[in-house]
Amino acid sequence: MKPFSKPIYITRPLLPNREAVYRKIDEIFDSQWLTNNGPQHKQLEKVLVDYLQVSQLSLVNNGTSALQLACQALRLSGEVITTPFTFAATPHVLYWNNIKPVFCDIKENTWNIDPDKIESLITPSTSAILPVHVFGNPCNTKMIKKIAERYGLKVIYDASHCFGVRINGQGIGNFGDISTFSFHATKIFNTIEGGALSCNDPTIKMRVDLAKNFGFQGENSVIVPGINAKMNEFQAAVGLLVLNIIETEVEKRKKLTRLYQDRLNEIKGITFLDKIDKKVDYNYYNFVIRVNKDNYGKGRDELYDELKKYNVFARKYFYPLCSQFQCYKNYPSSSSKNLPIAEKISEDVLSLPLYGSLTDGYVNKICDIIGLLGANKLCD
Ligand SMILES: Cc1ncc(COP(=O)(O)O)c(C=O)c1O
């Protein structure tokens, strides 16, 4: 089979109509208000409260800042229990807040933090749990809430992958003390770079709003040691335009996901998360497979390398685990004994291309290539 004539990446940014962007730029130029809670910012914050069905929302300049501010607003310290199967930003913000990340294993069937393994990691220094709704698939929020209440811990959900996801019709940003979102260009909803925090407590929102603007309260008074984590007007304007096209994008990704699932079901040794809870409105943020070497005939790394020869650039998310990074690998919680499932899954996973402008033809061809590389072993 011939390689694709141009590179196929795992995602393409969801771009709004160019003319609409030019009109927004005109609006911003006319207003002469480029940042600091301008009209675009105010409007995006307002519409996202409705769209995400949350009571309080604060926009910020990226998802990492959102996590950073969440730790500050909840006054976290000591140790925080989190997952190693996530993007580097999740444990890094703990470190930057002088908090020690404690890694907890994940569940085989969801790839999210395993609530059954959280309690044994709690010590007198634990101040919070920081689970991640990995790849847009919600964590077991009920069990995590119970544990947090039993031990008096705060909960921050890293909902970076979860824009628009709902559980039983309830927006994902309603769980825990704070949820954080990333609006990075690679996310399903983007503001080029950007992010947000949602919470139910107006005091928390007030703390975040103060902290993201250097701690200024009015012109002459700085009441907390804040930072600059503001979203600017251009980012907010792009967000407003992307919001108009997000649902069409989700629909397109849903159809492509179904096609991947139908096609890859035929190939021995390739599996994927197909049991997202029926009560969840999922956002089809990405499509990740697991490669079982014994059954497929090749390991994940071999498949990744071979796909490149066909111009398909898959990504190994999340590999290596955060617990395997140089800076964290000597922590007691990073030991293989503590993280058997996470270590196994991290060796097998591969993110495949998924974005609305991908065609059925491309998905079919990617599946044909995966079938071919696996020595044509079809399922019975
Ligand atoms: C799980 C997770 N947390 C945090 C972040 C950080 O978000 P940002 O890149 O917007 O800073 C990302 C970004 O990719 C992520 O995937």
mmCIF file with all atom_site columns, N, CA and C in Angstrom, residues 207-235:
data_model
loop_
_atom_site.group_PDB
_atom_site.id
_atom_site.type_symbol
_atom_site.label_atom_id
_atom_site.label_alt_id
_atom_site.label_comp_id
_atom_site.label_asym_id
_atom_site.label_entity_id
_atom_site.label_seq_id
_atom_site.pdbx_PDB_ins_code
_atom_site.Cartn_x
_atom_site.Cartn_y
_atom_site.Cartn_z
_atom_site.occupancy
_atom_site.B_iso_or_equiv
_atom_site.pdbx_formal_charge
_atom_site.auth_seq_id
_atom_site.auth_comp_id
_atom_site.auth_asym_id
_atom_site.auth_atom_id
_atom_site.pdbx_PDB_model_num
ATOM 1  N N  . ARG A 1 207 ? -10.999 34.417 44.521 1.00 0.00 ? 207 ARG A N  1
ATOM 2  C CA . ARG A 1 207 ? -9.562  34.202 44.766 1.00 0.00 ? 207 ARG A CA 1
ATOM 3  C C  . ARG A 1 207 ? -8.798  34.018 43.460 1.00 0.00 ? 207 ARG A C  1
ATOM 4  N N  . VAL A 1 208 ? -9.402  33.232 42.568 1.00 0.00 ? 208 VAL A N  1
ATOM 5  C CA . VAL A 1 208 ? -8.750  32.965 41.273 1.00 0.00 ? 208 VAL A CA 1
ATOM 6  C C  . VAL A 1 208 ? -8.639  34.271 40.474 1.00 0.00 ? 208 VAL A C  1
ATOM 7  N N  . ASP A 1 209 ? -9.716  35.042 40.442 1.00 0.00 ? 209 ASP A N  1
ATOM 8  C CA . ASP A 1 209 ? -9.714  36.293 39.670 1.00 0.00 ? 209 ASP A CA 1
ATOM 9  C C  . ASP A 1 209 ? -8.677  37.275 40.199 1.00 0.00 ? 209 ASP A C  1
ATOM 10 N N  . LEU A 1 210 ? -8.521  37.291 41.507 1.00 0.00 ? 210 LEU A N  1
ATOM 11 C CA . LEU A 1 210 ? -7.493  38.164 42.096 1.00 0.00 ? 210 LEU A CA 1
ATOM 12 C C  . LEU A 1 210 ? -6.097  37.649 41.732 1.00 0.00 ? 210 LEU A C  1
ATOM 13 N N  . ALA A 1 211 ? -5.917  36.346 41.929 1.00 0.00 ? 211 ALA A N  1
ATOM 14 C CA . ALA A 1 211 ? -4.572  35.768 41.763 1.00 0.00 ? 211 ALA A CA 1
ATOM 15 C C  . ALA A 1 211 ? -4.103  35.806 40.316 1.00 0.00 ? 211 ALA A C  1
ATOM 16 N N  . LYS A 1 212 ? -5.049  35.747 39.349 1.00 0.00 ? 212 LYS A N  1
ATOM 17 C CA . LYS A 1 212 ? -4.604  35.719 37.949 1.00 0.00 ? 212 LYS A CA 1
ATOM 18 C C  . LYS A 1 212 ? -4.217  37.114 37.454 1.00 0.00 ? 212 LYS A C  1
ATOM 19 N N  . ASN A 1 213 ? -4.511  38.141 38.263 1.00 0.00 ? 213 ASN A N  1
ATOM 20 C CA . ASN A 1 213 ? -4.192  39.523 37.879 1.00 0.00 ? 213 ASN A CA 1
ATOM 21 C C  . ASN A 1 213 ? -3.318  40.171 38.956 1.00 0.00 ? 213 ASN A C  1
ATOM 22 N N  . PHE A 1 214 ? -2.238  39.507 39.303 1.00 0.00 ? 214 PHE A N  1
ATOM 23 C CA . PHE A 1 214 ? -1.209  40.027 40.225 1.00 0.00 ? 214 PHE A CA 1
ATOM 24 C C  . PHE A 1 214 ? -1.709  40.266 41.653 1.00 0.00 ? 214 PHE A C  1
ATOM 25 N N  . GLY A 1 215 ? -2.949  39.890 41.947 1.00 0.00 ? 215 GLY A N  1
ATOM 26 C CA . GLY A 1 215 ? -3.497  40.151 43.282 1.00 0.00 ? 215 GLY A CA 1
ATOM 27 C C  . GLY A 1 215 ? -4.134  41.522 43.415 1.00 0.00 ? 215 GLY A C  1
ATOM 28 N N  . PHE A 1 216 ? -4.331  42.227 42.282 1.00 0.00 ? 216 PHE A N  1
ATOM 29 C CA . PHE A 1 216 ? -4.906  43.580 42.348 1.00 0.00 ? 216 PHE A CA 1
ATOM 30 C C  . PHE A 1 216 ? -6.377  43.549 42.725 1.00 0.00 ? 216 PHE A C  1
ATOM 31 N N  . GLN A 1 217 ? -6.721  44.354 43.732 1.00 0.00 ? 217 GLN A N  1
ATOM 32 C CA . GLN A 1 217 ? -8.135  44.621 44.015 1.00 0.00 ? 217 GLN A CA 1
ATOM 33 C C  . GLN A 1 217 ? -8.313  46.125 43.835 1.00 0.00 ? 217 GLN A C  1
ATOM 34 N N  . GLY A 1 218 ? -8.880  46.505 42.721 1.00 0.00 ? 218 GLY A N  1
ATOM 35 C CA . GLY A 1 218 ? -8.935  47.942 42.402 1.00 0.00 ? 218 GLY A CA 1
ATOM 36 C C  . GLY A 1 218 ? -7.570  48.421 41.932 1.00 0.00 ? 218 GLY A C  1
ATOM 37 N N  . GLU A 1 219 ? -7.447  49.764 41.828 1.00 0.00 ? 219 GLU A N  1
ATOM 38 C CA . GLU A 1 219 ? -6.229  50.329 41.230 1.00 0.00 ? 219 GLU A CA 1
ATOM 39 C C  . GLU A 1 219 ? -5.036  50.369 42.165 1.00 0.00 ? 219 GLU A C  1
ATOM 40 N N  . ASN A 1 220 ? -5.317  50.573 43.451 1.00 0.00 ? 220 ASN A N  1
ATOM 41 C CA . ASN A 1 220 ? -4.223  50.901 44.365 1.00 0.00 ? 220 ASN A CA 1
ATOM 42 C C  . ASN A 1 220 ? -3.921  49.847 45.412 1.00 0.00 ? 220 ASN A C  1
ATOM 43 N N  . SER A 1 221 ? -4.580  48.706 45.294 1.00 0.00 ? 221 SER A N  1
ATOM 44 C CA . SER A 1 221 ? -4.412  47.752 46.381 1.00 0.00 ? 221 SER A CA 1
ATOM 45 C C  . SER A 1 221 ? -4.109  46.345 45.833 1.00 0.00 ? 221 SER A C  1
ATOM 46 N N  . VAL A 1 222 ? -3.029  45.773 46.340 1.00 0.00 ? 222 VAL A N  1
ATOM 47 C CA . VAL A 1 222 ? -2.693  44.379 45.989 1.00 0.00 ? 222 VAL A CA 1
ATOM 48 C C  . VAL A 1 222 ? -2.855  43.554 47.257 1.00 0.00 ? 222 VAL A C  1
ATOM 49 N N  . ILE A 1 223 ? -3.801  42.613 47.224 1.00 0.00 ? 223 ILE A N  1
ATOM 50 C CA . ILE A 1 223 ? -4.103  41.938 48.490 1.00 0.00 ? 223 ILE A CA 1
ATOM 51 C C  . ILE A 1 223 ? -3.589  40.502 48.580 1.00 0.00 ? 223 ILE A C  1
ATOM 52 N N  . VAL A 1 224 ? -3.143  39.925 47.459 1.00 0.00 ? 224 VAL A N  1
ATOM 53 C CA . VAL A 1 224 ? -2.489  38.603 47.518 1.00 0.00 ? 224 VAL A CA 1
ATOM 54 C C  . VAL A 1 224 ? -1.303  38.608 46.546 1.00 0.00 ? 224 VAL A C  1
ATOM 55 N N  . PRO A 1 225 ? -0.300  37.725 46.793 1.00 0.00 ? 225 PRO A N  1
ATOM 56 C CA . PRO A 1 225 ? 0.818   37.660 45.844 1.00 0.00 ? 225 PRO A CA 1
ATOM 57 C C  . PRO A 1 225 ? 0.388   36.914 44.584 1.00 0.00 ? 225 PRO A C  1
ATOM 58 N N  . GLY A 1 226 ? -0.211  37.626 43.649 1.00 0.00 ? 226 GLY A N  1
ATOM 59 C CA . GLY A 1 226 ? -0.761  36.998 42.445 1.00 0.00 ? 226 GLY A CA 1
ATOM 60 C C  . GLY A 1 226 ? 0.264   36.846 41.342 1.00 0.00 ? 226 GLY A C  1
ATOM 61 N N  . ILE A 1 227 ? -0.239  36.444 40.205 1.00 0.00 ? 227 ILE A N  1
ATOM 62 C CA . ILE A 1 227 ? 0.611   36.196 39.037 1.00 0.00 ? 227 ILE A CA 1
ATOM 63 C C  . ILE A 1 227 ? -0.138  36.770 37.823 1.00 0.00 ? 227 ILE A C  1
ATOM 64 N N  . ASN A 1 228 ? 0.480   36.718 36.641 1.00 0.00 ? 228 ASN A N  1
ATOM 65 C CA . ASN A 1 228 ? -0.242  37.138 35.438 1.00 0.00 ? 228 ASN A CA 1
ATOM 66 C C  . ASN A 1 228 ? -0.688  35.897 34.671 1.00 0.00 ? 228 ASN A C  1
ATOM 67 N N  . ALA A 1 229 ? -1.960  35.573 34.760 1.00 0.00 ? 229 ALA A N  1
ATOM 68 C CA . ALA A 1 229 ? -2.481  34.396 34.040 1.00 0.00 ? 229 ALA A CA 1
ATOM 69 C C  . ALA A 1 229 ? -3.722  34.784 33.249 1.00 0.00 ? 229 ALA A C  1
ATOM 70 N N  . LYS A 1 230 ? -3.722  35.997 32.704 1.00 0.00 ? 230 LYS A N  1
ATOM 71 C CA . LYS A 1 230 ? -4.935  36.510 32.040 1.00 0.00 ? 230 LYS A CA 1
ATOM 72 C C  . LYS A 1 230 ? -5.042  36.035 30.584 1.00 0.00 ? 230 LYS A C  1
ATOM 73 N N  . MET A 1 231 ? -6.266  35.766 30.180 1.00 0.00 ? 231 MET A N  1
ATOM 74 C CA . MET A 1 231 ? -6.525  35.495 28.758 1.00 0.00 ? 231 MET A CA 1
ATOM 75 C C  . MET A 1 231 ? -6.702  36.838 28.048 1.00 0.00 ? 231 MET A C  1
ATOM 76 N N  . ASN A 1 232 ? -6.118  36.967 26.842 1.00 0.00 ? 232 ASN A N  1
ATOM 77 C CA . ASN A 1 232 ? -6.262  38.253 26.155 1.00 0.00 ? 232 ASN A CA 1
ATOM 78 C C  . ASN A 1 232 ? -7.472  38.269 25.213 1.00 0.00 ? 232 ASN A C  1
ATOM 79 N N  . GLU A 1 233 ? -7.756  39.420 24.636 1.00 0.00 ? 233 GLU A N  1
ATOM 80 C CA . GLU A 1 233 ? -8.957  39.600 23.829 1.00 0.00 ? 233 GLU A CA 1
ATOM 81 C C  . GLU A 1 233 ? -8.951  38.769 22.546 1.00 0.00 ? 233 GLU A C  1
ATOM 82 N N  . PHE A 1 234 ? -7.778  38.577 21.960 1.00 0.00 ? 234 PHE A N  1
ATOM 83 C CA . PHE A 1 234 ? -7.696  37.805 20.707 1.00 0.00 ? 234 PHE A CA 1
ATOM 84 C C  . PHE A 1 234 ? -8.026  36.338 20.993 1.00 0.00 ? 234 PHE A C  1
ATOM 85 N N  . GLN A 1 235 ? -7.480  35.843 22.101 1.00 0.00 ? 235 GLN A N  1
ATOM 86 C CA . GLN A 1 235 ? -7.773  34.450 22.472 1.00 0.00 ? 235 GLN A CA 1
ATOM 87 C C  . GLN A 1 235 ? -9.269  34.278 22.725 1.00 0.00 ? 235 GLN A C  1
#
